[in-house]
Amino acid sequence: MRTAYKVRVYPTAEQAAVLNRTFGCVRLVWNRVLAWRQARYRAEGVATSYAQTDRYLTELKRDGDHDFLYEVSSVPL
């Protein structure tokens, strides 16, 4: 048997701002990594492992343009 739960969340304005920032960062990271993996596959014809993706994300965070990624929780990333 499958069970489903519906949950409603009513965050405060401050919590909503944190959630929006976090999910915005998640979306940015997902899109950047996906584009990098696709470009790598088109150029080299090889799949990208999780470890390679993890290293790329670390480099992305260190490049200076994405310092704001350190300000959000890394759990959803």
Short mmCIF file of C-alpha atoms in Angstrom, two decimals, residues 3-77:
data_model
loop_
_atom_site.label_atom_id
_atom_site.label_comp_id
_atom_site.label_asym_id
_atom_site.label_seq_id
_atom_site.Cartn_x
_atom_site.Cartn_y
_atom_site.Cartn_z
CA THR A 3 0.72 6.30 1.52
CA ALA A 4 0.80 9.96 0.70
CA TYR A 5 0.69 12.97 2.97
CA LYS A 6 -0.22 16.50 2.06
CA VAL A 7 1.46 19.15 4.10
CA ARG A 8 0.95 22.89 4.06
CA VAL A 9 3.65 25.21 5.25
CA TYR A 10 3.10 28.78 6.32
CA PRO A 11 6.55 30.28 6.73
CA THR A 12 7.14 33.70 8.19
CA ALA A 13 8.52 36.39 5.91
CA GLU A 14 12.05 35.70 7.17
CA GLN A 15 11.71 31.95 6.65
CA ALA A 16 10.27 32.50 3.17
CA ALA A 17 13.28 34.63 2.26
CA VAL A 18 15.68 31.91 3.43
CA LEU A 19 13.75 29.25 1.52
CA ASN A 20 13.67 31.35 -1.65
CA ARG A 21 17.40 31.99 -1.45
CA THR A 22 18.15 28.32 -0.78
CA PHE A 23 16.00 27.02 -3.63
CA GLY A 24 17.39 29.67 -5.95
CA CYS A 25 20.90 28.43 -5.20
CA VAL A 26 19.81 24.83 -5.70
CA ARG A 27 18.34 25.72 -9.09
CA LEU A 28 21.52 27.58 -10.10
CA VAL A 29 23.76 24.69 -9.07
CA TRP A 30 21.56 22.12 -10.82
CA ASN A 31 21.50 24.09 -14.08
CA ARG A 32 25.25 24.83 -14.07
CA VAL A 33 26.24 21.24 -13.31
CA LEU A 34 23.77 19.83 -15.84
CA ALA A 35 25.09 22.16 -18.56
CA TRP A 36 28.69 21.20 -17.69
CA ARG A 37 27.90 17.48 -17.80
CA GLN A 38 26.08 17.78 -21.13
CA ALA A 39 28.87 19.85 -22.68
CA ARG A 40 31.45 17.37 -21.44
CA TYR A 41 29.49 14.47 -22.89
CA ARG A 42 29.11 16.20 -26.27
CA ALA A 43 32.80 17.11 -26.39
CA GLU A 44 34.39 13.95 -25.00
CA GLY A 45 31.66 11.34 -25.28
CA VAL A 46 32.12 10.14 -21.71
CA ALA A 47 29.73 10.06 -18.81
CA THR A 48 30.47 12.07 -15.67
CA SER A 49 30.64 10.30 -12.32
CA TYR A 50 29.30 11.59 -9.04
CA ALA A 51 32.85 12.20 -7.78
CA GLN A 52 33.69 14.32 -10.84
CA THR A 53 30.48 16.27 -10.41
CA ASP A 54 31.28 16.82 -6.73
CA ARG A 55 34.75 18.15 -7.61
CA TYR A 56 33.22 20.47 -10.21
CA LEU A 57 30.77 21.83 -7.63
CA THR A 58 33.63 22.47 -5.22
CA GLU A 59 35.51 24.40 -7.91
CA LEU A 60 32.35 26.32 -8.77
CA LYS A 61 32.02 27.42 -5.14
CA ARG A 62 35.68 28.47 -4.97
CA ASP A 63 35.83 30.55 -8.16
CA GLY A 64 34.82 33.78 -6.39
CA ASP A 65 31.69 34.51 -8.41
CA HIS A 66 29.63 32.07 -6.38
CA ASP A 67 30.60 32.96 -2.80
CA PHE A 68 26.92 33.27 -1.93
CA LEU A 69 26.62 29.47 -2.12
CA TYR A 70 28.43 29.30 1.23
CA GLU A 71 25.68 31.40 2.82
CA VAL A 72 22.94 28.80 2.36
CA SER A 73 22.59 25.33 3.83
CA SER A 74 24.41 22.67 1.84
CA VAL A 75 21.90 20.01 2.77
CA PRO A 76 19.57 20.48 -0.22
CA LEU A 77 22.54 20.90 -2.62
#
